[in-house]
């Protein structure tokens, strides 16, 4: 009785047979008609055109309006400063009346004093004009990164 091959052996034999048939078929396919193989194949040309157009219209920007309030110098304020008599310094018995000084500064500091050139200006005084205690005209102007009173 012939010996029956097990399953693994049968798969090997079948695989080798398929490889042998494929090798024979490939060698025969190259021996065909030379005219048939020289025939040009139809060429396929694909042209793709993509056009993308985007028009961006910016939204209107908000209008910025800066309002600056400049304090206009008001009426001239006249102050009377009375200085004490010099009798306390000299030790003499004369009792002098006292000296009166009149100043006409229209803008005063928070302490109530007249400004002088070189001092810092308040924000509300930017661009304003006034006088010093001696009557010299000064204006609040930008000086570097700050605002100062300057002779005008």
Short mmCIF file of C-alpha atoms in Angstrom, two decimals:
data_model
loop_
_atom_site.label_atom_id
_atom_site.label_comp_id
_atom_site.label_asym_id
_atom_site.label_seq_id
_atom_site.Cartn_x
_atom_site.Cartn_y
_atom_site.Cartn_z
CA UNK A 1 0.00 0.00 0.00
CA UNK A 2 1.35 3.41 -0.90
CA UNK A 3 2.39 5.68 1.84
CA UNK A 4 0.02 8.64 2.39
CA UNK A 5 1.68 11.98 2.86
CA UNK A 6 0.74 13.97 5.86
CA UNK A 7 -0.85 17.40 5.45
CA UNK A 8 2.36 19.41 5.81
CA UNK A 9 4.11 17.43 3.10
CA UNK A 10 1.17 17.84 0.73
CA UNK A 11 1.28 21.64 1.15
CA UNK A 12 5.01 21.65 0.32
CA UNK A 13 4.54 19.57 -2.79
CA UNK A 14 1.62 21.79 -3.95
CA UNK A 15 3.62 24.97 -3.41
CA UNK A 16 6.63 23.72 -5.38
CA UNK A 17 4.32 22.67 -8.25
CA UNK A 18 2.74 26.17 -8.36
CA UNK A 19 6.16 27.84 -8.46
CA UNK A 20 7.26 25.57 -11.33
CA UNK A 21 4.10 26.33 -13.34
CA UNK A 22 4.54 30.06 -12.77
CA UNK A 23 8.14 29.95 -13.97
CA UNK A 24 7.13 28.11 -17.16
CA UNK A 25 4.24 30.52 -17.82
CA UNK A 26 6.46 33.59 -17.39
CA UNK A 27 9.08 32.33 -19.80
CA UNK A 28 6.44 31.64 -22.46
CA UNK A 29 4.81 35.09 -22.14
CA UNK A 30 7.96 36.86 -23.36
CA UNK A 31 7.94 34.94 -26.69
CA UNK A 32 4.74 36.52 -28.00
CA UNK A 33 4.19 38.67 -31.09
CA UNK A 34 6.77 41.46 -31.33
CA UNK A 35 4.36 43.73 -33.23
CA UNK A 36 1.75 43.38 -30.53
CA UNK A 37 4.18 44.35 -27.80
CA UNK A 38 5.46 47.39 -29.81
CA UNK A 39 1.98 48.88 -30.13
CA UNK A 40 1.87 52.22 -28.30
CA UNK A 41 -0.45 52.37 -25.39
CA UNK A 42 -2.92 55.23 -25.17
CA UNK A 43 -1.62 58.04 -22.96
CA UNK A 44 -3.86 59.37 -20.25
CA UNK A 45 -3.36 63.05 -19.41
CA UNK A 46 -5.00 64.49 -16.34
CA UNK A 47 -4.98 68.25 -15.87
CA UNK A 48 -6.15 69.62 -12.57
CA UNK A 49 -6.59 73.34 -12.11
CA UNK A 50 -7.47 74.69 -8.71
CA UNK A 51 -8.14 78.37 -8.18
CA UNK A 52 -8.83 79.75 -4.75
CA UNK A 53 -9.59 83.42 -4.35
CA UNK A 54 -10.24 84.92 -0.97
CA UNK A 55 -10.94 88.58 -0.51
CA UNK A 56 -10.73 89.75 3.06
CA UNK A 57 -12.52 92.93 3.93
CA UNK A 58 -11.51 94.14 7.38
CA UNK A 59 -14.22 95.23 9.71
CA UNK A 60 -14.26 98.96 10.25
CA UNK A 61 -12.10 99.92 13.20
CA UNK A 62 -13.66 101.90 16.01
CA UNK A 63 -13.05 105.61 15.94
CA UNK A 64 -10.95 106.73 18.87
CA UNK A 65 -11.55 110.23 20.07
CA UNK A 66 -9.31 111.58 22.78
CA UNK A 67 -10.72 114.41 24.80
CA UNK A 68 -8.36 116.51 26.83
CA UNK A 69 -9.68 119.10 29.19
CA UNK A 70 -7.37 122.02 29.68
CA UNK A 71 -8.02 124.20 32.64
CA UNK A 72 -8.15 127.78 31.52
CA UNK A 73 -6.73 130.16 34.08
CA UNK A 74 -9.55 131.82 35.96
CA UNK A 75 -9.69 135.32 37.29
CA UNK A 76 -6.59 136.80 38.88
CA UNK A 77 -6.56 136.19 42.60
CA UNK A 78 -4.85 138.81 44.69
CA UNK A 79 -3.51 137.69 48.02
CA UNK A 80 -2.03 139.77 50.77
CA UNK A 81 0.76 138.24 52.79
CA UNK A 82 1.68 140.00 56.04
CA UNK A 83 5.12 139.29 57.41
CA UNK A 84 5.93 139.73 61.08
CA UNK A 85 8.01 142.69 62.13
CA UNK A 86 11.72 142.24 62.46
CA UNK A 87 11.49 143.24 66.14
CA UNK A 88 11.72 139.66 67.35
CA UNK A 89 15.10 139.23 65.59
CA UNK A 90 16.71 142.52 66.52
CA UNK A 91 15.55 142.53 70.10
CA UNK A 92 14.80 146.26 69.82
CA UNK A 93 11.77 147.84 71.35
CA UNK A 94 10.37 149.22 68.15
CA UNK A 95 7.19 147.65 67.10
CA UNK A 96 7.05 148.11 63.38
CA UNK A 97 3.79 147.82 61.57
CA UNK A 98 4.59 144.92 59.27
CA UNK A 99 5.35 144.51 55.60
CA UNK A 100 2.64 143.76 53.04
CA UNK A 101 3.37 141.89 49.80
CA UNK A 102 0.84 141.48 47.01
CA UNK A 103 1.06 138.58 44.51
CA UNK A 104 -1.12 137.91 41.49
CA UNK A 105 -0.69 134.19 40.71
CA UNK A 106 -3.89 132.75 39.25
CA UNK A 107 -3.01 129.07 39.71
CA UNK A 108 -1.94 127.90 43.13
CA UNK A 109 -0.55 124.62 44.45
CA UNK A 110 -2.65 122.35 46.65
CA UNK A 111 -0.95 123.99 49.63
CA UNK A 112 -2.14 127.41 48.45
CA UNK A 113 1.26 128.73 47.34
CA UNK A 114 2.18 130.33 44.01
CA UNK A 115 4.18 128.15 41.69
CA UNK A 116 7.71 129.02 40.62
CA UNK A 117 9.65 128.00 37.50
CA UNK A 118 11.08 124.48 37.66
CA UNK A 119 8.36 122.97 39.85
CA UNK A 120 6.25 120.03 38.64
CA UNK A 121 2.80 120.76 37.18
CA UNK A 122 -0.41 118.95 38.09
CA UNK A 123 -2.15 117.02 35.29
CA UNK A 124 -4.96 119.55 35.30
CA UNK A 125 -2.47 122.41 34.70
CA UNK A 126 -0.85 121.07 31.47
CA UNK A 127 -0.54 123.97 29.03
CA UNK A 128 -1.83 126.56 31.53
CA UNK A 129 -0.20 129.97 32.10
CA UNK A 130 0.12 131.78 35.44
CA UNK A 131 2.53 134.04 37.26
CA UNK A 132 4.99 133.49 40.07
CA UNK A 133 4.76 135.25 43.42
CA UNK A 134 7.04 137.97 42.04
CA UNK A 135 4.83 138.45 38.95
CA UNK A 136 6.95 136.62 36.32
CA UNK A 137 4.89 134.80 33.69
CA UNK A 138 5.29 130.95 33.67
CA UNK A 139 3.69 128.16 31.61
CA UNK A 140 3.24 124.43 32.29
CA UNK A 141 5.20 122.66 29.50
CA UNK A 142 6.44 119.12 28.82
CA UNK A 143 10.03 118.64 29.92
CA UNK A 144 11.33 115.16 29.06
CA UNK A 145 8.93 112.66 30.60
CA UNK A 146 7.32 115.13 33.02
CA UNK A 147 5.56 118.51 33.02
CA UNK A 148 7.19 121.51 34.70
CA UNK A 149 6.57 125.21 35.09
CA UNK A 150 8.84 127.19 32.79
CA UNK A 151 9.28 130.91 32.05
CA UNK A 152 7.30 131.88 28.96
#
